[in-house]
């Protein structure tokens, strides 16, 4: 690849620019396409229509508006921690996207333990949310922060356990390796579609997507925000641009998590290798580095459509139902899923 | 520097660009936004009425028990990952071993369940 010939600083610059695009572009797309437009259409209204054609410039208008908002920090708040909290959430999103591969050579980092890294880093945002709730010196914020922490750790487990099924099938923790093993694989000797793990790991996929929904605190699992009882949960005291950072990070996280879901279960950037007679990752043509990201974005939009569809359709779960669902349904199901996958893997 | 360390250095750059971006936007915001604090504006928000008592109210112990359960399961998930990558080599032996391990794990969950720890109220 061309980037390999560049000096290290130029490579790093390219990577961080690519990473910024990979965080902000999905976030903007999801907010405009789903939050502004799809939600409006599902509720029989038009949504933003004034800024640009069909309101497509609304995002820029919003950012301009938020930039001018007064930054209010409550008197009693722990000010330094209060300011750090949104930054931690944003940093967590950025370092999570660092592990996502977008093409055979278009990756930011190529960790051997990529799955492990992704799962570890995805829980850093809990810290930001917890300290945001704590430092605000507000009862709503504190309750929201604690609920968020309780929920995120409860749903972290089924997510981790659901991924193990994929790791057993692929035999590697490297995300690039998981993509390759899906697209180079075959189902009962037929390799026309590769072997996307959504077919063999359908239970794992369901558990993973439900956990992602909860990790992102999207609606059936939005107890931490719960606007009808907690005002805005841990974000209650945030105003102006600090609030917007939380907001951007939330939707950027939707994008990153669905990107990771598409890598684990839908074949990532790849197309079945048999179509073009590729055998390994080295024999892939160079144009996949351009087509790969487009395939990824398509899969991301499909999966985040499902996340948002569920968000706009279902009522909120109660806190006890939410915890019960994670501990008594999802975790046992995913443990059984691991064992069944392992037995089948050893038998065949 | 090895490729391994370079990959981790990239993560540091990603964290740095996140802070830089946030700092830049907050800086622009600081230039254009108004700043007129009043004592009423700076008290904690409690749906419009004056806040009662301290903002750091006491919370329930159940959060602590869930956190404890989480640590147990998460550490055990760490043990499952390396096994999952090498299952093809271990075959039947690994399967039986992990069967015992997951069984003990499930036993722990059933114990917590029977003790009523998993009930939120």
PDB file of N, CA, C and O in Angstrom, chain B residues 29-92:
ATOM      1  N   UNK B  29     -16.029  27.666  21.226  1.00  0.00           N
ATOM      2  CA  UNK B  29     -17.243  27.926  21.984  1.00  0.00           C
ATOM      3  C   UNK B  29     -16.992  28.995  23.053  1.00  0.00           C
ATOM      4  O   UNK B  29     -17.810  29.890  23.257  1.00  0.00           O
ATOM      5  N   UNK B  30     -15.816  28.914  23.715  1.00  0.00           N
ATOM      6  CA  UNK B  30     -15.507  29.875  24.783  1.00  0.00           C
ATOM      7  C   UNK B  30     -15.403  31.302  24.234  1.00  0.00           C
ATOM      8  O   UNK B  30     -15.670  32.264  24.940  1.00  0.00           O
ATOM      9  N   UNK B  31     -15.042  31.420  22.944  1.00  0.00           N
ATOM     10  CA  UNK B  31     -14.915  32.752  22.353  1.00  0.00           C
ATOM     11  C   UNK B  31     -16.278  33.360  22.023  1.00  0.00           C
ATOM     12  O   UNK B  31     -16.447  34.576  22.099  1.00  0.00           O
ATOM     13  N   UNK B  32     -17.224  32.537  21.611  1.00  0.00           N
ATOM     14  CA  UNK B  32     -18.478  33.095  21.104  1.00  0.00           C
ATOM     15  C   UNK B  32     -19.637  33.018  22.090  1.00  0.00           C
ATOM     16  O   UNK B  32     -20.629  33.705  21.917  1.00  0.00           O
ATOM     17  N   UNK B  33     -19.499  32.204  23.143  1.00  0.00           N
ATOM     18  CA  UNK B  33     -20.679  32.028  23.994  1.00  0.00           C
ATOM     19  C   UNK B  33     -20.759  33.138  25.050  1.00  0.00           C
ATOM     20  O   UNK B  33     -19.729  33.688  25.455  1.00  0.00           O
ATOM     21  N   UNK B  34     -21.969  33.450  25.500  1.00  0.00           N
ATOM     22  CA  UNK B  34     -22.111  34.431  26.575  1.00  0.00           C
ATOM     23  C   UNK B  34     -21.752  33.788  27.913  1.00  0.00           C
ATOM     24  O   UNK B  34     -21.740  32.565  28.025  1.00  0.00           O
ATOM     25  N   UNK B  35     -21.433  34.618  28.908  1.00  0.00           N
ATOM     26  CA  UNK B  35     -21.152  34.081  30.232  1.00  0.00           C
ATOM     27  C   UNK B  35     -21.727  35.026  31.281  1.00  0.00           C
ATOM     28  O   UNK B  35     -21.104  36.007  31.653  1.00  0.00           O
ATOM     29  N   UNK B  36     -22.953  34.769  31.695  1.00  0.00           N
ATOM     30  CA  UNK B  36     -23.609  35.635  32.677  1.00  0.00           C
ATOM     31  C   UNK B  36     -24.132  34.800  33.836  1.00  0.00           C
ATOM     32  O   UNK B  36     -25.324  34.529  33.932  1.00  0.00           O
ATOM     33  N   UNK B  37     -23.232  34.337  34.716  1.00  0.00           N
ATOM     34  CA  UNK B  37     -23.706  33.491  35.804  1.00  0.00           C
ATOM     35  C   UNK B  37     -24.488  34.292  36.835  1.00  0.00           C
ATOM     36  O   UNK B  37     -24.100  35.411  37.181  1.00  0.00           O
ATOM     37  N   UNK B  38     -25.598  33.729  37.268  1.00  0.00           N
ATOM     38  CA  UNK B  38     -26.345  34.303  38.386  1.00  0.00           C
ATOM     39  C   UNK B  38     -26.465  33.215  39.437  1.00  0.00           C
ATOM     40  O   UNK B  38     -26.384  32.038  39.091  1.00  0.00           O
ATOM     41  N   UNK B  39     -26.640  33.581  40.708  1.00  0.00           N
ATOM     42  CA  UNK B  39     -26.702  32.542  41.751  1.00  0.00           C
ATOM     43  C   UNK B  39     -27.808  31.522  41.481  1.00  0.00           C
ATOM     44  O   UNK B  39     -27.634  30.328  41.735  1.00  0.00           O
ATOM     45  N   UNK B  40     -28.936  31.990  40.924  1.00  0.00           N
ATOM     46  CA  UNK B  40     -30.034  31.054  40.659  1.00  0.00           C
ATOM     47  C   UNK B  40     -29.660  30.051  39.585  1.00  0.00           C
ATOM     48  O   UNK B  40     -30.064  28.903  39.611  1.00  0.00           O
ATOM     49  N   UNK B  41     -28.867  30.538  38.632  1.00  0.00           N
ATOM     50  CA  UNK B  41     -28.499  29.668  37.509  1.00  0.00           C
ATOM     51  C   UNK B  41     -27.585  28.538  37.971  1.00  0.00           C
ATOM     52  O   UNK B  41     -27.574  27.461  37.400  1.00  0.00           O
ATOM     53  N   UNK B  42     -26.809  28.809  39.016  1.00  0.00           N
ATOM     54  CA  UNK B  42     -25.756  27.870  39.396  1.00  0.00           C
ATOM     55  C   UNK B  42     -26.191  26.852  40.448  1.00  0.00           C
ATOM     56  O   UNK B  42     -25.388  26.016  40.844  1.00  0.00           O
ATOM     57  N   UNK B  43     -27.443  26.918  40.925  1.00  0.00           N
ATOM     58  CA  UNK B  43     -27.851  25.867  41.869  1.00  0.00           C
ATOM     59  C   UNK B  43     -28.253  24.627  41.090  1.00  0.00           C
ATOM     60  O   UNK B  43     -28.572  24.690  39.909  1.00  0.00           O
ATOM     61  N   UNK B  44     -28.186  23.482  41.783  1.00  0.00           N
ATOM     62  CA  UNK B  44     -28.474  22.206  41.121  1.00  0.00           C
ATOM     63  C   UNK B  44     -29.907  22.191  40.609  1.00  0.00           C
ATOM     64  O   UNK B  44     -30.802  22.758  41.235  1.00  0.00           O
ATOM     65  N   UNK B  45     -30.102  21.555  39.448  1.00  0.00           N
ATOM     66  CA  UNK B  45     -31.420  21.518  38.833  1.00  0.00           C
ATOM     67  C   UNK B  45     -32.277  20.453  39.486  1.00  0.00           C
ATOM     68  O   UNK B  45     -31.910  19.278  39.484  1.00  0.00           O
ATOM     69  N   UNK B  46     -33.394  20.854  40.060  1.00  0.00           N
ATOM     70  CA  UNK B  46     -34.294  19.848  40.605  1.00  0.00           C
ATOM     71  C   UNK B  46     -35.717  20.170  40.187  1.00  0.00           C
ATOM     72  O   UNK B  46     -36.587  20.433  41.015  1.00  0.00           O
ATOM     73  N   UNK B  47     -35.924  20.193  38.879  1.00  0.00           N
ATOM     74  CA  UNK B  47     -37.244  20.434  38.288  1.00  0.00           C
ATOM     75  C   UNK B  47     -37.835  21.773  38.703  1.00  0.00           C
ATOM     76  O   UNK B  47     -39.039  21.901  38.853  1.00  0.00           O
ATOM     77  N   UNK B  48     -36.989  22.756  38.937  1.00  0.00           N
ATOM     78  CA  UNK B  48     -37.507  24.099  39.157  1.00  0.00           C
ATOM     79  C   UNK B  48     -37.616  24.526  40.607  1.00  0.00           C
ATOM     80  O   UNK B  48     -37.569  25.708  40.886  1.00  0.00           O
ATOM     81  N   UNK B  49     -37.773  23.586  41.527  1.00  0.00           N
ATOM     82  CA  UNK B  49     -37.832  23.983  42.935  1.00  0.00           C
ATOM     83  C   UNK B  49     -36.424  23.979  43.519  1.00  0.00           C
ATOM     84  O   UNK B  49     -35.504  23.412  42.942  1.00  0.00           O
ATOM     85  N   UNK B  50     -36.254  24.632  44.684  1.00  0.00           N
ATOM     86  CA  UNK B  50     -34.931  24.653  45.310  1.00  0.00           C
ATOM     87  C   UNK B  50     -34.539  23.246  45.721  1.00  0.00           C
ATOM     88  O   UNK B  50     -35.363  22.494  46.237  1.00  0.00           O
ATOM     89  N   UNK B  51     -33.265  22.864  45.496  1.00  0.00           N
ATOM     90  CA  UNK B  51     -32.852  21.499  45.832  1.00  0.00           C
ATOM     91  C   UNK B  51     -32.963  21.229  47.327  1.00  0.00           C
ATOM     92  O   UNK B  51     -32.714  22.112  48.146  1.00  0.00           O
ATOM     93  N   UNK B  52     -33.350  19.989  47.650  1.00  0.00           N
ATOM     94  CA  UNK B  52     -33.494  19.585  49.036  1.00  0.00           C
ATOM     95  C   UNK B  52     -32.284  18.770  49.432  1.00  0.00           C
ATOM     96  O   UNK B  52     -31.956  17.784  48.773  1.00  0.00           O
ATOM     97  N   UNK B  53     -31.601  19.175  50.487  1.00  0.00           N
ATOM     98  CA  UNK B  53     -30.480  18.395  51.009  1.00  0.00           C
ATOM     99  C   UNK B  53     -29.289  18.396  50.075  1.00  0.00           C
ATOM    100  O   UNK B  53     -29.135  19.268  49.219  1.00  0.00           O
ATOM    101  N   UNK B  54     -28.456  17.411  50.239  1.00  0.00           N
ATOM    102  CA  UNK B  54     -27.192  17.315  49.520  1.00  0.00           C
ATOM    103  C   UNK B  54     -27.405  16.643  48.165  1.00  0.00           C
ATOM    104  O   UNK B  54     -28.290  15.813  48.009  1.00  0.00           O
ATOM    105  N   UNK B  55     -26.608  17.044  47.172  1.00  0.00           N
ATOM    106  CA  UNK B  55     -26.700  16.411  45.868  1.00  0.00           C
ATOM    107  C   UNK B  55     -26.193  14.988  45.896  1.00  0.00           C
ATOM    108  O   UNK B  55     -26.671  14.128  45.161  1.00  0.00           O
ATOM    109  N   UNK B  56     -25.215  14.718  46.773  1.00  0.00           N
ATOM    110  CA  UNK B  56     -24.650  13.370  46.853  1.00  0.00           C
ATOM    111  C   UNK B  56     -25.457  12.532  47.837  1.00  0.00           C
ATOM    112  O   UNK B  56     -25.015  12.261  48.951  1.00  0.00           O
ATOM    113  N   UNK B  57     -26.653  12.152  47.398  1.00  0.00           N
ATOM    114  CA  UNK B  57     -27.511  11.383  48.296  1.00  0.00           C
ATOM    115  C   UNK B  57     -27.009   9.948  48.374  1.00  0.00           C
ATOM    116  O   UNK B  57     -26.206   9.504  47.557  1.00  0.00           O
ATOM    117  N   UNK B  58     -27.515   9.226  49.385  1.00  0.00           N
ATOM    118  CA  UNK B  58     -27.084   7.830  49.536  1.00  0.00           C
ATOM    119  C   UNK B  58     -27.755   6.979  48.472  1.00  0.00           C
ATOM    120  O   UNK B  58     -28.871   7.243  48.059  1.00  0.00           O
ATOM    121  N   UNK B  59     -27.054   5.941  48.038  1.00  0.00           N
ATOM    122  CA  UNK B  59     -27.664   5.055  47.051  1.00  0.00           C
ATOM    123  C   UNK B  59     -27.590   3.622  47.562  1.00  0.00           C
ATOM    124  O   UNK B  59     -26.946   3.346  48.568  1.00  0.00           O
ATOM    125  N   UNK B  60     -28.260   2.741  46.839  1.00  0.00           N
ATOM    126  CA  UNK B  60     -28.441   1.409  47.397  1.00  0.00           C
ATOM    127  C   UNK B  60     -27.267   0.473  47.172  1.00  0.00           C
ATOM    128  O   UNK B  60     -26.542   0.573  46.194  1.00  0.00           O
ATOM    129  N   UNK B  61     -27.146  -0.467  48.111  1.00  0.00           N
ATOM    130  CA  UNK B  61     -26.036  -1.402  48.127  1.00  0.00           C
ATOM    131  C   UNK B  61     -26.104  -2.372  46.950  1.00  0.00           C
ATOM    132  O   UNK B  61     -25.097  -2.941  46.565  1.00  0.00           O
ATOM    133  N   UNK B  62     -27.261  -2.541  46.336  1.00  0.00           N
ATOM    134  CA  UNK B  62     -27.385  -3.557  45.291  1.00  0.00           C
ATOM    135  C   UNK B  62     -26.450  -3.295  44.115  1.00  0.00           C
ATOM    136  O   UNK B  62     -26.019  -4.215  43.445  1.00  0.00           O
ATOM    137  N   UNK B  63     -26.135  -2.033  43.903  1.00  0.00           N
ATOM    138  CA  UNK B  63     -25.196  -1.725  42.831  1.00  0.00           C
ATOM    139  C   UNK B  63     -23.852  -2.405  43.081  1.00  0.00           C
ATOM    140  O   UNK B  63     -23.191  -2.879  42.176  1.00  0.00           O
ATOM    141  N   UNK B  64     -23.500  -2.442  44.364  1.00  0.00           N
ATOM    142  CA  UNK B  64     -22.216  -3.029  44.746  1.00  0.00           C
ATOM    143  C   UNK B  64     -22.193  -4.534  44.480  1.00  0.00           C
ATOM    144  O   UNK B  64     -21.205  -5.081  43.982  1.00  0.00           O
ATOM    145  N   UNK B  65     -23.321  -5.191  44.768  1.00  0.00           N
ATOM    146  CA  UNK B  65     -23.359  -6.642  44.555  1.00  0.00           C
ATOM    147  C   UNK B  65     -23.285  -6.979  43.065  1.00  0.00           C
ATOM    148  O   UNK B  65     -22.580  -7.901  42.655  1.00  0.00           O
ATOM    149  N   UNK B  66     -23.964  -6.173  42.236  1.00  0.00           N
ATOM    150  CA  UNK B  66     -23.897  -6.421  40.794  1.00  0.00           C
ATOM    151  C   UNK B  66     -22.477  -6.195  40.281  1.00  0.00           C
ATOM    152  O   UNK B  66     -21.994  -6.921  39.412  1.00  0.00           O
ATOM    153  N   UNK B  67     -21.818  -5.190  40.830  1.00  0.00           N
ATOM    154  CA  UNK B  67     -20.437  -4.921  40.419  1.00  0.00           C
ATOM    155  C   UNK B  67     -19.542  -6.103  40.770  1.00  0.00           C
ATOM    156  O   UNK B  67     -18.675  -6.510  39.993  1.00  0.00           O
ATOM    157  N   UNK B  68     -19.797  -6.686  41.961  1.00  0.00           N
ATOM    158  CA  UNK B  68     -19.000  -7.832  42.408  1.00  0.00           C
ATOM    159  C   UNK B  68     -19.210  -9.029  41.484  1.00  0.00           C
ATOM    160  O   UNK B  68     -18.256  -9.680  41.041  1.00  0.00           O
ATOM    161  N   UNK B  69     -20.486  -9.298  41.156  1.00  0.00           N
ATOM    162  CA  UNK B  69     -20.814 -10.397  40.239  1.00  0.00           C
ATOM    163  C   UNK B  69     -20.153 -10.175  38.889  1.00  0.00           C
ATOM    164  O   UNK B  69     -19.626 -11.110  38.277  1.00  0.00           O
ATOM    165  N   UNK B  70     -20.154  -8.914  38.461  1.00  0.00           N
ATOM    166  CA  UNK B  70     -19.567  -8.580  37.161  1.00  0.00           C
ATOM    167  C   UNK B  70     -18.091  -8.921  37.129  1.00  0.00           C
ATOM    168  O   UNK B  70     -17.605  -9.510  36.170  1.00  0.00           O
ATOM    169  N   UNK B  71     -17.385  -8.574  38.211  1.00  0.00           N
ATOM    170  CA  UNK B  71     -15.948  -8.835  38.250  1.00  0.00           C
ATOM    171  C   UNK B  71     -15.689 -10.333  38.117  1.00  0.00           C
ATOM    172  O   UNK B  71     -14.838 -10.771  37.338  1.00  0.00           O
ATOM    173  N   UNK B  72     -16.467 -11.145  38.856  1.00  0.00           N
ATOM    174  CA  UNK B  72     -16.298 -12.592  38.796  1.00  0.00           C
ATOM    175  C   UNK B  72     -16.451 -13.093  37.361  1.00  0.00           C
ATOM    176  O   UNK B  72     -15.579 -13.768  36.811  1.00  0.00           O
ATOM    177  N   UNK B  73     -17.552 -12.681  36.710  1.00  0.00           N
ATOM    178  CA  UNK B  73     -17.823 -13.211  35.374  1.00  0.00           C
ATOM    179  C   UNK B  73     -16.854 -12.661  34.339  1.00  0.00           C
ATOM    180  O   UNK B  73     -16.468 -13.359  33.408  1.00  0.00           O
ATOM    181  N   UNK B  74     -16.473 -11.408  34.506  1.00  0.00           N
ATOM    182  CA  UNK B  74     -15.612 -10.806  33.498  1.00  0.00           C
ATOM    183  C   UNK B  74     -14.224 -11.426  33.539  1.00  0.00           C
ATOM    184  O   UNK B  74     -13.622 -11.690  32.495  1.00  0.00           O
ATOM    185  N   UNK B  75     -13.721 -11.688  34.742  1.00  0.00           N
ATOM    186  CA  UNK B  75     -12.405 -12.315  34.846  1.00  0.00           C
ATOM    187  C   UNK B  75     -12.454 -13.707  34.237  1.00  0.00           C
ATOM    188  O   UNK B  75     -11.520 -14.144  33.560  1.00  0.00           O
ATOM    189  N   UNK B  76     -13.583 -14.391  34.427  1.00  0.00           N
ATOM    190  CA  UNK B  76     -13.673 -15.738  33.869  1.00  0.00           C
ATOM    191  C   UNK B  76     -13.789 -15.725  32.352  1.00  0.00           C
ATOM    192  O   UNK B  76     -13.284 -16.611  31.675  1.00  0.00           O
ATOM    193  N   UNK B  77     -14.426 -14.665  31.829  1.00  0.00           N
ATOM    194  CA  UNK B  77     -14.482 -14.520  30.375  1.00  0.00           C
ATOM    195  C   UNK B  77     -13.075 -14.364  29.803  1.00  0.00           C
ATOM    196  O   UNK B  77     -12.781 -14.843  28.707  1.00  0.00           O
ATOM    197  N   UNK B  78     -12.198 -13.730  30.565  1.00  0.00           N
ATOM    198  CA  UNK B  78     -10.812 -13.571  30.128  1.00  0.00           C
ATOM    199  C   UNK B  78     -10.158 -14.934  29.931  1.00  0.00           C
ATOM    200  O   UNK B  78      -9.374 -15.143  29.009  1.00  0.00           O
ATOM    201  N   UNK B  79     -10.511 -15.910  30.788  1.00  0.00           N
ATOM    202  CA  UNK B  79      -9.926 -17.245  30.646  1.00  0.00           C
ATOM    203  C   UNK B  79     -10.487 -17.984  29.440  1.00  0.00           C
ATOM    204  O   UNK B  79      -9.830 -18.836  28.861  1.00  0.00           O
ATOM    205  N   UNK B  80     -11.738 -17.658  29.065  1.00  0.00           N
ATOM    206  CA  UNK B  80     -12.355 -18.384  27.952  1.00  0.00           C
ATOM    207  C   UNK B  80     -11.731 -17.974  26.608  1.00  0.00           C
ATOM    208  O   UNK B  80     -11.590 -18.791  25.717  1.00  0.00           O
ATOM    209  N   UNK B  81     -11.329 -16.694  26.485  1.00  0.00           N
ATOM    210  CA  UNK B  81     -10.843 -16.213  25.187  1.00  0.00           C
ATOM    211  C   UNK B  81      -9.654 -16.997  24.624  1.00  0.00           C
ATOM    212  O   UNK B  81      -9.706 -17.447  23.487  1.00  0.00           O
ATOM    213  N   UNK B  82      -8.571 -17.175  25.398  1.00  0.00           N
ATOM    214  CA  UNK B  82      -7.449 -17.923  24.827  1.00  0.00           C
ATOM    215  C   UNK B  82      -7.813 -19.353  24.471  1.00  0.00           C
ATOM    216  O   UNK B  82      -7.356 -19.880  23.444  1.00  0.00           O
ATOM    217  N   UNK B  83      -8.680 -19.948  25.275  1.00  0.00           N
ATOM    218  CA  UNK B  83      -9.142 -21.309  24.970  1.00  0.00           C
ATOM    219  C   UNK B  83      -9.874 -21.331  23.637  1.00  0.00           C
ATOM    220  O   UNK B  83      -9.692 -22.225  22.811  1.00  0.00           O
ATOM    221  N   UNK B  84     -10.729 -20.292  23.402  1.00  0.00           N
ATOM    222  CA  UNK B  84     -11.550 -20.263  22.197  1.00  0.00           C
ATOM    223  C   UNK B  84     -10.691 -20.215  20.940  1.00  0.00           C
ATOM    224  O   UNK B  84     -11.045 -20.795  19.915  1.00  0.00           O
ATOM    225  N   UNK B  85      -9.525 -19.536  21.012  1.00  0.00           N
ATOM    226  CA  UNK B  85      -8.701 -19.450  19.804  1.00  0.00           C
ATOM    227  C   UNK B  85      -7.989 -20.762  19.510  1.00  0.00           C
ATOM    228  O   UNK B  85      -7.645 -21.044  18.377  1.00  0.00           O
ATOM    229  N   UNK B  86      -7.756 -21.562  20.548  1.00  0.00           N
ATOM    230  CA  UNK B  86      -6.958 -22.783  20.379  1.00  0.00           C
ATOM    231  C   UNK B  86      -7.802 -24.052  20.404  1.00  0.00           C
ATOM    232  O   UNK B  86      -7.271 -25.150  20.545  1.00  0.00           O
ATOM    233  N   UNK B  87      -9.124 -23.897  20.284  1.00  0.00           N
ATOM    234  CA  UNK B  87     -10.001 -25.062  20.455  1.00  0.00           C
ATOM    235  C   UNK B  87      -9.690 -26.175  19.460  1.00  0.00           C
ATOM    236  O   UNK B  87      -9.727 -27.358  19.792  1.00  0.00           O
ATOM    237  N   UNK B  88      -9.334 -25.806  18.232  1.00  0.00           N
ATOM    238  CA  UNK B  88      -9.091 -26.803  17.202  1.00  0.00           C
ATOM    239  C   UNK B  88      -7.967 -27.750  17.625  1.00  0.00           C
ATOM    240  O   UNK B  88      -8.013 -28.950  17.378  1.00  0.00           O
ATOM    241  N   UNK B  89      -6.954 -27.180  18.310  1.00  0.00           N
ATOM    242  CA  UNK B  89      -5.820 -27.997  18.725  1.00  0.00           C
ATOM    243  C   UNK B  89      -6.168 -28.866  19.938  1.00  0.00           C
ATOM    244  O   UNK B  89      -5.766 -30.014  20.020  1.00  0.00           O
ATOM    245  N   UNK B  90      -6.938 -28.284  20.876  1.00  0.00           N
ATOM    246  CA  UNK B  90      -7.263 -29.035  22.094  1.00  0.00           C
ATOM    247  C   UNK B  90      -8.289 -30.132  21.839  1.00  0.00           C
ATOM    248  O   UNK B  90      -8.299 -31.154  22.527  1.00  0.00           O
ATOM    249  N   UNK B  91      -9.217 -29.889  20.888  1.00  0.00           N
ATOM    250  CA  UNK B  91     -10.283 -30.846  20.544  1.00  0.00           C
ATOM    251  C   UNK B  91     -11.033 -31.322  21.782  1.00  0.00           C
ATOM    252  O   UNK B  91     -11.404 -30.529  22.638  1.00  0.00           O
ATOM    253  N   UNK B  92     -11.215 -32.643  21.898  1.00  0.00           N
ATOM    254  CA  UNK B  92     -12.069 -33.207  22.939  1.00  0.00           C
ATOM    255  C   UNK B  92     -11.634 -32.842  24.343  1.00  0.00           C
ATOM    256  O   UNK B  92     -12.460 -32.518  25.197  1.00  0.00           O
TER     257      UNK B  92
END
